PDB file of C-alpha atoms and ligand atoms in Angstrom:
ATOM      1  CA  UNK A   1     101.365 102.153  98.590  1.00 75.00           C
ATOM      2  CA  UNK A   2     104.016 101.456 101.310  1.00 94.00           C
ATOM      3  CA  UNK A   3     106.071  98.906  99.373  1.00 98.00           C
ATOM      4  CA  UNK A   4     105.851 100.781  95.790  1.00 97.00           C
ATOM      5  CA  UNK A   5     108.575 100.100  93.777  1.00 97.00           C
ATOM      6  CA  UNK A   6     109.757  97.173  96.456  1.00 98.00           C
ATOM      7  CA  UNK A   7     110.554  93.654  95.046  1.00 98.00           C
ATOM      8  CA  UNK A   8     109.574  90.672  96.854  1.00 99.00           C
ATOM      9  CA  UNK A   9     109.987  87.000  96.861  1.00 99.00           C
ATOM     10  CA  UNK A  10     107.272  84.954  98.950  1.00 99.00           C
ATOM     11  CA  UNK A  11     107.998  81.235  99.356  1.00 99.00           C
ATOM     12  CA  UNK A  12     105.035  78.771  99.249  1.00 98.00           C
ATOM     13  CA  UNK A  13     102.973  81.459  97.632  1.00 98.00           C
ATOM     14  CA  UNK A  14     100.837  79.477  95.803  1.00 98.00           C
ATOM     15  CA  UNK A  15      97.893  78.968  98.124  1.00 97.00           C
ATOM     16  CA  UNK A  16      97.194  79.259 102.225  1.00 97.00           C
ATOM     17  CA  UNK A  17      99.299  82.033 104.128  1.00 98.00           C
ATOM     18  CA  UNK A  18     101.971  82.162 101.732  1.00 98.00           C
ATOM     19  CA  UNK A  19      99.645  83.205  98.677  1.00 98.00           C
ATOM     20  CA  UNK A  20      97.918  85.786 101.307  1.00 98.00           C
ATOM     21  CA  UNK A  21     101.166  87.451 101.804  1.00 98.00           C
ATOM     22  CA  UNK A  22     101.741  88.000  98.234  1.00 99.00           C
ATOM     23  CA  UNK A  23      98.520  89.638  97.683  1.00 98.00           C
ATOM     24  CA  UNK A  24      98.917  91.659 100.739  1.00 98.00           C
ATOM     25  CA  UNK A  25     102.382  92.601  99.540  1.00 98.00           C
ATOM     26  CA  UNK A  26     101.503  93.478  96.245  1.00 98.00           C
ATOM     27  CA  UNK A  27      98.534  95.186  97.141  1.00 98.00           C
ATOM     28  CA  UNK A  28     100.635  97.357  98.926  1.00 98.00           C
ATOM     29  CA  UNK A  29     102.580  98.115  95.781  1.00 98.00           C
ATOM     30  CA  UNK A  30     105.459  95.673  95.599  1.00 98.00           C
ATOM     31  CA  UNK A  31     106.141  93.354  92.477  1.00 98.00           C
ATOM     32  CA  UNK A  32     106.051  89.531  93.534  1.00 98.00           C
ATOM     33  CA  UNK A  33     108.036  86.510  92.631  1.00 99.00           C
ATOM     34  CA  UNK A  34     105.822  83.860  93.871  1.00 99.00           C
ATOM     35  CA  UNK A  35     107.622  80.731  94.619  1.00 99.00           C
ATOM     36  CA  UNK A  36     106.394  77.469  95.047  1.00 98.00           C
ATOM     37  CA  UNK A  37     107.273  73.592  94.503  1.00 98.00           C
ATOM     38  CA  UNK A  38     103.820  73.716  92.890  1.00 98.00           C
ATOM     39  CA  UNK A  39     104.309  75.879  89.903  1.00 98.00           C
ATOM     40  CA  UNK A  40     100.969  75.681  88.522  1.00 98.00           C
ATOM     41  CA  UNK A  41      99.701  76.990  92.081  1.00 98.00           C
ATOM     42  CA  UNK A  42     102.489  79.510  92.235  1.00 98.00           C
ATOM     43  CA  UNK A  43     101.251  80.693  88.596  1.00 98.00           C
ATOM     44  CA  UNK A  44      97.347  81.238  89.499  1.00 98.00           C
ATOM     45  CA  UNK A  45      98.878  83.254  92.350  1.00 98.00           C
ATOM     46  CA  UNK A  46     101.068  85.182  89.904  1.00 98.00           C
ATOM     47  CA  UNK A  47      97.782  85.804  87.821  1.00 98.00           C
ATOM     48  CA  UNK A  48      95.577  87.013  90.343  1.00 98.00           C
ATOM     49  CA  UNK A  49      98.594  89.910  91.352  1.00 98.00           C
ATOM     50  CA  UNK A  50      98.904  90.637  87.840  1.00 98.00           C
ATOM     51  CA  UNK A  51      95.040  90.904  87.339  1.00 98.00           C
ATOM     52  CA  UNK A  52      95.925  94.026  89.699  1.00 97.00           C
ATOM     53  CA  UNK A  53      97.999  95.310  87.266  1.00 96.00           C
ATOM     54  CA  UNK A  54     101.558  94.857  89.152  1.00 97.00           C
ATOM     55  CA  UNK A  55     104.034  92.816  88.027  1.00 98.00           C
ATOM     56  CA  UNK A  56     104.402  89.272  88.988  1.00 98.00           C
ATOM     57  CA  UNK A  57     106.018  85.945  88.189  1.00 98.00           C
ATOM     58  CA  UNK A  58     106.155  82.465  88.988  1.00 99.00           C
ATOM     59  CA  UNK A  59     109.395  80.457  89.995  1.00 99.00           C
ATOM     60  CA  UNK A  60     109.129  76.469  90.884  1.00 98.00           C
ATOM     61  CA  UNK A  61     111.800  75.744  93.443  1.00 99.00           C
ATOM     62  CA  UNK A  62     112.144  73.345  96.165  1.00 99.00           C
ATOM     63  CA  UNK A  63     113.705  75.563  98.805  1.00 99.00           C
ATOM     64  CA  UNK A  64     115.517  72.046 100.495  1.00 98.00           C
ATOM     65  CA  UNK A  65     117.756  72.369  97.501  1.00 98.00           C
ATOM     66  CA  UNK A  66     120.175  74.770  97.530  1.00 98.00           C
ATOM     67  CA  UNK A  67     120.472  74.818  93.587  1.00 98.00           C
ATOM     68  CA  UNK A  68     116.718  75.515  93.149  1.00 99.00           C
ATOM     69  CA  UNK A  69     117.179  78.138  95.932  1.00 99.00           C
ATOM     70  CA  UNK A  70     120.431  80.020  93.831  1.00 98.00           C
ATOM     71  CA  UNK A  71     118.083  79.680  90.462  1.00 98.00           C
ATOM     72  CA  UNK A  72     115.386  80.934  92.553  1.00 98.00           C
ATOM     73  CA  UNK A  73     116.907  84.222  93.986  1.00 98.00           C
ATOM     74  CA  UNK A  74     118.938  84.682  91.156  1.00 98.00           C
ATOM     75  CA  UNK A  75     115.721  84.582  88.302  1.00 98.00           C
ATOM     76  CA  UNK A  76     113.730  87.014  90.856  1.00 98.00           C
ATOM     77  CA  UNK A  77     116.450  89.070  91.079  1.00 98.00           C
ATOM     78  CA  UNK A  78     117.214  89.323  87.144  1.00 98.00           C
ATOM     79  CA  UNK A  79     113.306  89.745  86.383  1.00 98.00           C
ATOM     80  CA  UNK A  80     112.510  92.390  89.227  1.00 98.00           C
ATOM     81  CA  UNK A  81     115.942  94.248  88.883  1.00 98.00           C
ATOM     82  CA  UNK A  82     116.717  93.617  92.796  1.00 98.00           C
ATOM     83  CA  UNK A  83     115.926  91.755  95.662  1.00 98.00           C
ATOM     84  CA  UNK A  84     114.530  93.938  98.959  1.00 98.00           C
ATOM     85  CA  UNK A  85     111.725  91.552 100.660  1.00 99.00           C
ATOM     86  CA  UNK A  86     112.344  87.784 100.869  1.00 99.00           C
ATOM     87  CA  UNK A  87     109.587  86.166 103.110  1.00 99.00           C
ATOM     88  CA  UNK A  88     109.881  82.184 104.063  1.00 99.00           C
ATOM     89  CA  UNK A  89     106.838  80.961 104.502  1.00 98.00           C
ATOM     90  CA  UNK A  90     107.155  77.348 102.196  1.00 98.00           C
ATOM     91  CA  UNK A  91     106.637  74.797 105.268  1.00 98.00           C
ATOM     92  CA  UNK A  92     105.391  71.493 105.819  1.00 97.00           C
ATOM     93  CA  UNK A  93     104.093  69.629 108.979  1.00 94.00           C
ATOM     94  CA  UNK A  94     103.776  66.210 110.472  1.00 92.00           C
ATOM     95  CA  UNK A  95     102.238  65.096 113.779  1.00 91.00           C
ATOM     96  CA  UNK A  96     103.833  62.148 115.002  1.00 95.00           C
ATOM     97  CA  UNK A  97     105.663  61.553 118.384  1.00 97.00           C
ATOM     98  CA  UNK A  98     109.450  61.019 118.737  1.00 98.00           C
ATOM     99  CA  UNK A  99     109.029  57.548 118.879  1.00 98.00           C
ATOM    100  CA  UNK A 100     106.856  57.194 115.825  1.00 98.00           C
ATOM    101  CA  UNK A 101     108.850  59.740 113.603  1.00 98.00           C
ATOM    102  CA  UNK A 102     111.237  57.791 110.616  1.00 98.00           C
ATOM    103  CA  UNK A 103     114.278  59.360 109.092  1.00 98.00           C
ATOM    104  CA  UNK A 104     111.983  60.084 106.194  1.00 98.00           C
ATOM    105  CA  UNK A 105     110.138  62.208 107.908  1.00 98.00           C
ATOM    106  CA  UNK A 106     112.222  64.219 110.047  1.00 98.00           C
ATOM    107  CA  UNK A 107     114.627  64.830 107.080  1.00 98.00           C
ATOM    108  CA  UNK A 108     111.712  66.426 105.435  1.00 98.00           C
ATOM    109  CA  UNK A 109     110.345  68.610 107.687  1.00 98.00           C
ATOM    110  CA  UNK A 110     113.501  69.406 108.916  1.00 98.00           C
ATOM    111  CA  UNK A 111     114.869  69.502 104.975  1.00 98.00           C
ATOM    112  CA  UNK A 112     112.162  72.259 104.198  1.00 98.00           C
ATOM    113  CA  UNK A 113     111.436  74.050 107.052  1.00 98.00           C
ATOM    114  CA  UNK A 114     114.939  74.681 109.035  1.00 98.00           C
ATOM    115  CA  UNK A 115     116.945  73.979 105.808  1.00 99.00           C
ATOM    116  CA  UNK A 116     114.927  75.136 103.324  1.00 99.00           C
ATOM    117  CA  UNK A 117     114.624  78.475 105.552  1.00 99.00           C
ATOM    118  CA  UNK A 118     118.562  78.945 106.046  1.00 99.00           C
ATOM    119  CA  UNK A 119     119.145  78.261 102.187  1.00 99.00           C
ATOM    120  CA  UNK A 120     116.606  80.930 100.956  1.00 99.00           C
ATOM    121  CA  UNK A 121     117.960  83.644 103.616  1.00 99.00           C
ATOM    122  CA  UNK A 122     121.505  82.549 102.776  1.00 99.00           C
ATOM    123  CA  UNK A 123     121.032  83.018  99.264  1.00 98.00           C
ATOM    124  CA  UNK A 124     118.919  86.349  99.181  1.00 98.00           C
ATOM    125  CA  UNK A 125     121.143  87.660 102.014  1.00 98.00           C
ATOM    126  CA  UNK A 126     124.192  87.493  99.485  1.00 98.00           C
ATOM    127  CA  UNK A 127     122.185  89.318  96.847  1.00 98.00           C
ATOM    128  CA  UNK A 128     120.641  92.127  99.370  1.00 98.00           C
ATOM    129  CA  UNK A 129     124.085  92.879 101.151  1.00 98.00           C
ATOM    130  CA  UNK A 130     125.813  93.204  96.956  1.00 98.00           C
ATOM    131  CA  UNK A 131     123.057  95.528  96.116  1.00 98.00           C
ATOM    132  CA  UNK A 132     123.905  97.377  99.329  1.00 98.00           C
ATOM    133  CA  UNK A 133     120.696  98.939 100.152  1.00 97.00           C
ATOM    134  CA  UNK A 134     119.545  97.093 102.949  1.00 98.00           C
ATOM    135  CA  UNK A 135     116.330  94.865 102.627  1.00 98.00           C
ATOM    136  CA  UNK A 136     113.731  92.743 104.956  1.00 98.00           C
ATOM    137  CA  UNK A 137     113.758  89.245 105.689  1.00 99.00           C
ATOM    138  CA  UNK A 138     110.965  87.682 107.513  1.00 99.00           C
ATOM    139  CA  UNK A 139     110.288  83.758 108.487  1.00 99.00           C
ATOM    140  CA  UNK A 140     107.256  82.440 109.010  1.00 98.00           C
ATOM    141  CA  UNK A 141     107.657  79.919 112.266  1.00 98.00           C
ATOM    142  CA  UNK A 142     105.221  78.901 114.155  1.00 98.00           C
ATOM    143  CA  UNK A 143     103.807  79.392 117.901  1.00 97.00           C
ATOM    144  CA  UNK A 144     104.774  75.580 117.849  1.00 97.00           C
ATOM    145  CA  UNK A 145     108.348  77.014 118.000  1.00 98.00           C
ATOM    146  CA  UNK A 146     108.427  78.125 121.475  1.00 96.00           C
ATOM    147  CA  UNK A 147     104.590  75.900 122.854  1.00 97.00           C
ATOM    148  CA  UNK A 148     105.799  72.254 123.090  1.00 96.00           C
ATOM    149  CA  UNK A 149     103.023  69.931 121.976  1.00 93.00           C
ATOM    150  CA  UNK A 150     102.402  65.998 122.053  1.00 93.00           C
ATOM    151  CA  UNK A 151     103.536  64.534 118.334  1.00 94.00           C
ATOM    152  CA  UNK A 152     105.120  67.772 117.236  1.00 96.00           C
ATOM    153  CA  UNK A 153     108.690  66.398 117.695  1.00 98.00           C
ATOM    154  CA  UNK A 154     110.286  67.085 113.893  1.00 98.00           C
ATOM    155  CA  UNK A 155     107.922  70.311 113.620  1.00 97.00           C
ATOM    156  CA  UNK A 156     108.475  72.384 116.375  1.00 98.00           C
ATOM    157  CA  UNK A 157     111.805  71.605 116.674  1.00 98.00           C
ATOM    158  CA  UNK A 158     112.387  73.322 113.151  1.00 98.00           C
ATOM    159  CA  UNK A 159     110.630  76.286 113.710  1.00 98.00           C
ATOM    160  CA  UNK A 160     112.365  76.716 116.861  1.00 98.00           C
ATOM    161  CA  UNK A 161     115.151  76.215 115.366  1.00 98.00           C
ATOM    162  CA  UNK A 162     113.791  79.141 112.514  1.00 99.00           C
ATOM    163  CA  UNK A 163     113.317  81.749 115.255  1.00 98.00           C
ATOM    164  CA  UNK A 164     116.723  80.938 116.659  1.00 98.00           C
ATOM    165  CA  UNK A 165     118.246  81.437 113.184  1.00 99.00           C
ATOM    166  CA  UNK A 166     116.255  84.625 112.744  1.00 99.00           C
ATOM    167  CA  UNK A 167     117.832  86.413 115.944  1.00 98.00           C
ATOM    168  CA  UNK A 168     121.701  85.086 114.471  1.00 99.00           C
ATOM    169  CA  UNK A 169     120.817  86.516 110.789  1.00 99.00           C
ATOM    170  CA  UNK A 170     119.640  90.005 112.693  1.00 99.00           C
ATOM    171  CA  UNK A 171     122.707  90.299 114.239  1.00 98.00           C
ATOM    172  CA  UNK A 172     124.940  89.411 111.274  1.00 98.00           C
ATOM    173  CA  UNK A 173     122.569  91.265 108.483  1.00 99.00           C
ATOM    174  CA  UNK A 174     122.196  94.635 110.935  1.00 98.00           C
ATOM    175  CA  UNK A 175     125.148  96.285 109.648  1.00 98.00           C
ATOM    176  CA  UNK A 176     123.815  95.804 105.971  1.00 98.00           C
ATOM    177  CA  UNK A 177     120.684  97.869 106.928  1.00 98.00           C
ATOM    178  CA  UNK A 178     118.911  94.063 106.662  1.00 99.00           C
ATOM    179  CA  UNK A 179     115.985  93.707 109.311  1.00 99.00           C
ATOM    180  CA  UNK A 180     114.915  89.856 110.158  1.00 99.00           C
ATOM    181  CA  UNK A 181     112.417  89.181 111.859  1.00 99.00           C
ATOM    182  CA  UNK A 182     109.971  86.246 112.544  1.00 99.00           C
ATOM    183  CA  UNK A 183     105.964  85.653 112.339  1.00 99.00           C
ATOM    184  CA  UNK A 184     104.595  83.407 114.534  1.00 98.00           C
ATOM    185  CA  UNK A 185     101.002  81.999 113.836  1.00 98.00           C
ATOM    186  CA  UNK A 186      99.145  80.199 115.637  1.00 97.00           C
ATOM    187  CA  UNK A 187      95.780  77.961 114.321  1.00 94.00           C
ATOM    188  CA  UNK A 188      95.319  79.313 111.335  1.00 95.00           C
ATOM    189  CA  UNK A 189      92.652  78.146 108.595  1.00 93.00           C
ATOM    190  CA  UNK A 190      94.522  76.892 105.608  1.00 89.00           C
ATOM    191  CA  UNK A 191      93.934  73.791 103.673  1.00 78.00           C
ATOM    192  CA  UNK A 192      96.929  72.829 106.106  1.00 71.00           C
ATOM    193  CA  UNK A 193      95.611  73.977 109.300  1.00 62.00           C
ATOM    194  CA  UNK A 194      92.544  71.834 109.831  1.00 50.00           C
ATOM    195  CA  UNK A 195      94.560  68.922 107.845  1.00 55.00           C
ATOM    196  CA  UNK A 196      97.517  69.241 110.228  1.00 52.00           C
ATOM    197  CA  UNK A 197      95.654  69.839 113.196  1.00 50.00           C
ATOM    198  CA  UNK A 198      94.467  66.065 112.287  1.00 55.00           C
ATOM    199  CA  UNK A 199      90.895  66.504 113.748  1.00 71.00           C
ATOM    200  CA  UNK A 200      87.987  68.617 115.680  1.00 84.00           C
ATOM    201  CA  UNK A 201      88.920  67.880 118.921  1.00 84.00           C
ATOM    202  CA  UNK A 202      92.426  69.230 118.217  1.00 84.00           C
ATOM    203  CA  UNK A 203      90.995  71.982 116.740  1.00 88.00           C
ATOM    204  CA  UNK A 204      89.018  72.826 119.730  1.00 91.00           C
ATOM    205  CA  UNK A 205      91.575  72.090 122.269  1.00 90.00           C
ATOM    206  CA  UNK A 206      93.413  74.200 120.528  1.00 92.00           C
ATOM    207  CA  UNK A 207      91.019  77.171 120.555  1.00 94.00           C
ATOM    208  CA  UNK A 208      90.415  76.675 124.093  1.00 95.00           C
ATOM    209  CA  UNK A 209      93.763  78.036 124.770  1.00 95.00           C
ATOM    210  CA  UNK A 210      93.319  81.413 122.554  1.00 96.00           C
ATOM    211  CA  UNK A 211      92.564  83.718 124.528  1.00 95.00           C
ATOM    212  CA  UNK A 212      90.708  85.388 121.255  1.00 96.00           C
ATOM    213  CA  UNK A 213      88.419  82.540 120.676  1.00 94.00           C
ATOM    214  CA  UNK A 214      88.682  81.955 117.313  1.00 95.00           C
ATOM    215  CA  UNK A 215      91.628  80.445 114.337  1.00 95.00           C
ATOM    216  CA  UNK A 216      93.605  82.898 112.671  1.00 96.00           C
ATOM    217  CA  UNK A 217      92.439  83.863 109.227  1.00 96.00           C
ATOM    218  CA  UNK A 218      95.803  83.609 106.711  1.00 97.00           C
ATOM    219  CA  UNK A 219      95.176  87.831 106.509  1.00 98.00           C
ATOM    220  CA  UNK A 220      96.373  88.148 109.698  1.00 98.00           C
ATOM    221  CA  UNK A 221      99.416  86.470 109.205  1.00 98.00           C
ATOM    222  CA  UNK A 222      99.888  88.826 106.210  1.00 98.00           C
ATOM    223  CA  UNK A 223      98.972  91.649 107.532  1.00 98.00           C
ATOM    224  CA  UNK A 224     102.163  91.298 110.172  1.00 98.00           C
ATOM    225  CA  UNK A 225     104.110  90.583 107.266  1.00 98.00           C
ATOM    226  CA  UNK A 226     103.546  93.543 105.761  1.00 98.00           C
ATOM    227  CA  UNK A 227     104.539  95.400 108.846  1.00 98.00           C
ATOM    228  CA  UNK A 228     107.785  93.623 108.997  1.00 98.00           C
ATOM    229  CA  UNK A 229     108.737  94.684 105.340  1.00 98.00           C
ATOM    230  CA  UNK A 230     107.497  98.559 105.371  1.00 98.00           C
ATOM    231  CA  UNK A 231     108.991 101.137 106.775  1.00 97.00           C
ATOM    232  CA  UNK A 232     107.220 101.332 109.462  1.00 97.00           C
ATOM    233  CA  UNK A 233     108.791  98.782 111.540  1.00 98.00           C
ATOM    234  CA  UNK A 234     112.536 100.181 109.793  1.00 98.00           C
ATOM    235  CA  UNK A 235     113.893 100.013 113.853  1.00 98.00           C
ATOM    236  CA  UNK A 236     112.466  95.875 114.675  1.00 98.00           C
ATOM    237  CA  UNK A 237     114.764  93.586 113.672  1.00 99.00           C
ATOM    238  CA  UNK A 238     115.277  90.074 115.634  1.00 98.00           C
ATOM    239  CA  UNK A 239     111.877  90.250 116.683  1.00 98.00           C
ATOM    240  CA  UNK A 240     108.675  87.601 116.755  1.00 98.00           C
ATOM    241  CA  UNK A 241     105.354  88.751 116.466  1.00 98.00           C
ATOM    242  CA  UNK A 242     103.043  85.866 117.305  1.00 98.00           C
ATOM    243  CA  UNK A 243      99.961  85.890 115.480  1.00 98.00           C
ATOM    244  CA  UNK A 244      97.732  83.547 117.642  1.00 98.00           C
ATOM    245  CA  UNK A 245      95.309  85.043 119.385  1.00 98.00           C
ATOM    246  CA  UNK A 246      97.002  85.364 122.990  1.00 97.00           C
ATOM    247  CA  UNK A 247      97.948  81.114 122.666  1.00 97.00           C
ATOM    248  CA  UNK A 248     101.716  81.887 123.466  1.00 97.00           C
ATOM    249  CA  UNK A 249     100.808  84.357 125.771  1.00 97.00           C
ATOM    250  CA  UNK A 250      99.669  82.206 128.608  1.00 94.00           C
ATOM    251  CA  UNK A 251      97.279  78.674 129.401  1.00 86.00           C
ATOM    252  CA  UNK A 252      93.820  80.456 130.377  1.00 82.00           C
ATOM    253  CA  UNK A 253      93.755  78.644 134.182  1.00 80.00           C
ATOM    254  CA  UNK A 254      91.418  79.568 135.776  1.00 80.00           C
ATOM    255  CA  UNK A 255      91.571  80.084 139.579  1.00 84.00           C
ATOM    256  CA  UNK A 256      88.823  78.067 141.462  1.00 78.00           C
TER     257      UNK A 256
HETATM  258  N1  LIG B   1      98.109  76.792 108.880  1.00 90.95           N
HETATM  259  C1  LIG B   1      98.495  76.843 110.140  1.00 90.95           C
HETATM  260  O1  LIG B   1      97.709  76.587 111.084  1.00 90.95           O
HETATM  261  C2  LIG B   1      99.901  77.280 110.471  1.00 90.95           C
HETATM  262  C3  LIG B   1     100.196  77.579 111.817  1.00 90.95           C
HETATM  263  C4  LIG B   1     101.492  77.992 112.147  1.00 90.95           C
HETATM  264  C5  LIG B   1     102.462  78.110 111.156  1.00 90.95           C
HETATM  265  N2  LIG B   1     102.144  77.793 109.855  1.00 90.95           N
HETATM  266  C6  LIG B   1     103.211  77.917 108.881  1.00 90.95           C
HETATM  267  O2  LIG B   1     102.821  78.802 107.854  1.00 90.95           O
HETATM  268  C7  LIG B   1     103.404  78.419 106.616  1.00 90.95           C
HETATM  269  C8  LIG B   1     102.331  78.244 105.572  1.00 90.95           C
HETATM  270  O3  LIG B   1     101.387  77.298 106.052  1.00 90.95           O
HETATM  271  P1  LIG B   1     100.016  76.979 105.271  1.00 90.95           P
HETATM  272  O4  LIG B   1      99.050  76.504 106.291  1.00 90.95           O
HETATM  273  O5  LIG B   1      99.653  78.107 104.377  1.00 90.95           O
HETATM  274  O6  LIG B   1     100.509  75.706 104.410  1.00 90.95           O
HETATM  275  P2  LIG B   1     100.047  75.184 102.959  1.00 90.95           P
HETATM  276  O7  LIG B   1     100.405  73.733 102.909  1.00 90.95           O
HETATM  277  O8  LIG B   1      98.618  75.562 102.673  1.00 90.95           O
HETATM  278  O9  LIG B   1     100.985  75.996 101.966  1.00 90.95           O
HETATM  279  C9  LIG B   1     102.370  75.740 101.937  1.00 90.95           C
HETATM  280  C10 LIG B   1     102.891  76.081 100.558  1.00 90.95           C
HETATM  281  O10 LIG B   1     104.293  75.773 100.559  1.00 90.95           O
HETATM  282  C11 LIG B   1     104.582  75.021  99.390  1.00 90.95           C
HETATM  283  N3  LIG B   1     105.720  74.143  99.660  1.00 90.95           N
HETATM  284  C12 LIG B   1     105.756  73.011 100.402  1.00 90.95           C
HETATM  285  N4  LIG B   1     106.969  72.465 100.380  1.00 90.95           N
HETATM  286  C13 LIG B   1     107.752  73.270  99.599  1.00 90.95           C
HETATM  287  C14 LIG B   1     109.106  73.221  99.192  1.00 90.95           C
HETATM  288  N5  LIG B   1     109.915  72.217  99.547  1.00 90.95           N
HETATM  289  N6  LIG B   1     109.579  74.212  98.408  1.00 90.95           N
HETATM  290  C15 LIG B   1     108.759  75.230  98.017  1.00 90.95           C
HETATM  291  N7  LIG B   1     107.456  75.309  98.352  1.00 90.95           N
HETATM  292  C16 LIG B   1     106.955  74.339  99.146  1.00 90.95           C
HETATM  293  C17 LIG B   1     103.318  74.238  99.092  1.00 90.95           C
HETATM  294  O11 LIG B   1     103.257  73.818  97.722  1.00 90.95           O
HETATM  295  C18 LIG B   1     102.230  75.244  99.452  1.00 90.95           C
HETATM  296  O12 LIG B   1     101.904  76.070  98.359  1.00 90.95           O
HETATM  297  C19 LIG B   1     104.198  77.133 106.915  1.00 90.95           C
HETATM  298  O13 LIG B   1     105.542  77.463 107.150  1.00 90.95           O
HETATM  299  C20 LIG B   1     103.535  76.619 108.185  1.00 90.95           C
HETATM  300  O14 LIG B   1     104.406  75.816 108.953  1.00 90.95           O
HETATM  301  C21 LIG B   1     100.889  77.393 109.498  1.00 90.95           C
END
């Protein structure tokens, strides 16, 4: 019970790596505000923490609006008593190439997962560094945010742009005792994943590059989460841990 008596908000909690982490989190004693633009998703979430008799709630928000995001931390906050763990996983994807992308669809993926990700660590930042006892903030990017690939123009550019912001907050939040890190994953099997990853032969193209051999399973992801937040890791702050099965860690060439 690492995290008892630890308050938590987890964007995007309502299903695929988001609602892993708020199990994993809870089940490591923290109370959860699950947050999701899909309330009823965010809820069954909510239930299934409860069901483990710790406290939870739900909270709909659209974390690309920085009034939702203010109500958000702000109703957490009031119903936990304080804010120590925000994680930022809420994210959306597109595959489409530069050329192909419309200002719909850059603002949106941009919108929620650079913008969306500032707002929520602006707004729990302000709360964390009032209570003055420190806290955790972790982002979930991508290992799209430092691997290029073809038609992921709007998407990896925001979660680059998320890892970038996560080394700035570390050095503005250190003084406040606030660690903020990053979690990379790579494939990993979500209703998302396979959708986003379009079809099989992306899928296995993909694979062929991880050095492990198989998709990430949303646990994984969670389980580095949980690291990040306990105090374990109390010394890592500005840090990625890439969850992908050796994919950012080299292309498997092999030498004839
Ligand atoms: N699945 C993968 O292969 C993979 C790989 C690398 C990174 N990621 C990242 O992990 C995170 C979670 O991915 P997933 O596969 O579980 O996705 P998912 O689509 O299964 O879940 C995302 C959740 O975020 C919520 N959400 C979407 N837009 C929102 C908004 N504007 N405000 C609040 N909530 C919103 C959705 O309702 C959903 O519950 C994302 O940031 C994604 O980019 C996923």
């Amino acid at each position: 019970m690492q995290l008892e008596g630890l308050n938590a908000v987890v964007t995007g909690g309502g299903r695929g790596i988001g609602r892993e982490i708020a199990l994993e989190l809870a089940e490591a004693g923290a109370s959860v505000a699950v947050a999701d633009i899909n309330l009823t998703s965010a809820q069954q979430t909510a239930n299934t923490i409860q069901e483990m008799g710790r406290f939870a709630m739900a909270i709909a928000v659209d974390i690309s609006d920085s009034a939702q995001v203010k109500n958000m931390v702000n109703a957490a906050s009031e119903a936990l008593g304080s804010l120590d763990i925000l994680v930022n996983n809420a994210g959306i994807g597109i595959s489409a190439s530069v050329m192909e992308t419309t200002d719909e669809e850059l603002d949106h993926v941009l919108g929620v997962n650079l913008k969306g990700t500032f707002l929520c660590c602006r707004e729990a930042s302000k709360t964390m560094v009032a209570q003055g006892k420190g806290g955790r903030i972790v982002n979930i990017a991508s290992s799209a945010g430092d691997n290029a690939r073809v038609e992921g123009g709007a998407y990896c550019a925001s979660k680059a742009g998320i890892l970038q912001l996560t080394r700035v907050l570390a050095m503005e939040l250190g003084p406040h005792g606030i660690n903020v890190n990053s979690v990379s994953p790579g494939l990993t099997d979500t209703i998302a994943g396979p959708n986003v990853s379009a079809n099989q032969a992306y899928r296995n193209s993909f694979l062929a590059q991880v050095s492990l051999g198989r998709a990430a399973h949303p646990r994984d992801v969670a389980r580095a989460v949980r690291f990040l937040v306990s105090p374990e890791s109390g010394y890592v702050t500005g840090e990625t841990i890439h969850v992908d099965g050796g994919y950012s860690a080299g292309k498997p060439t092999v030498r004839a």
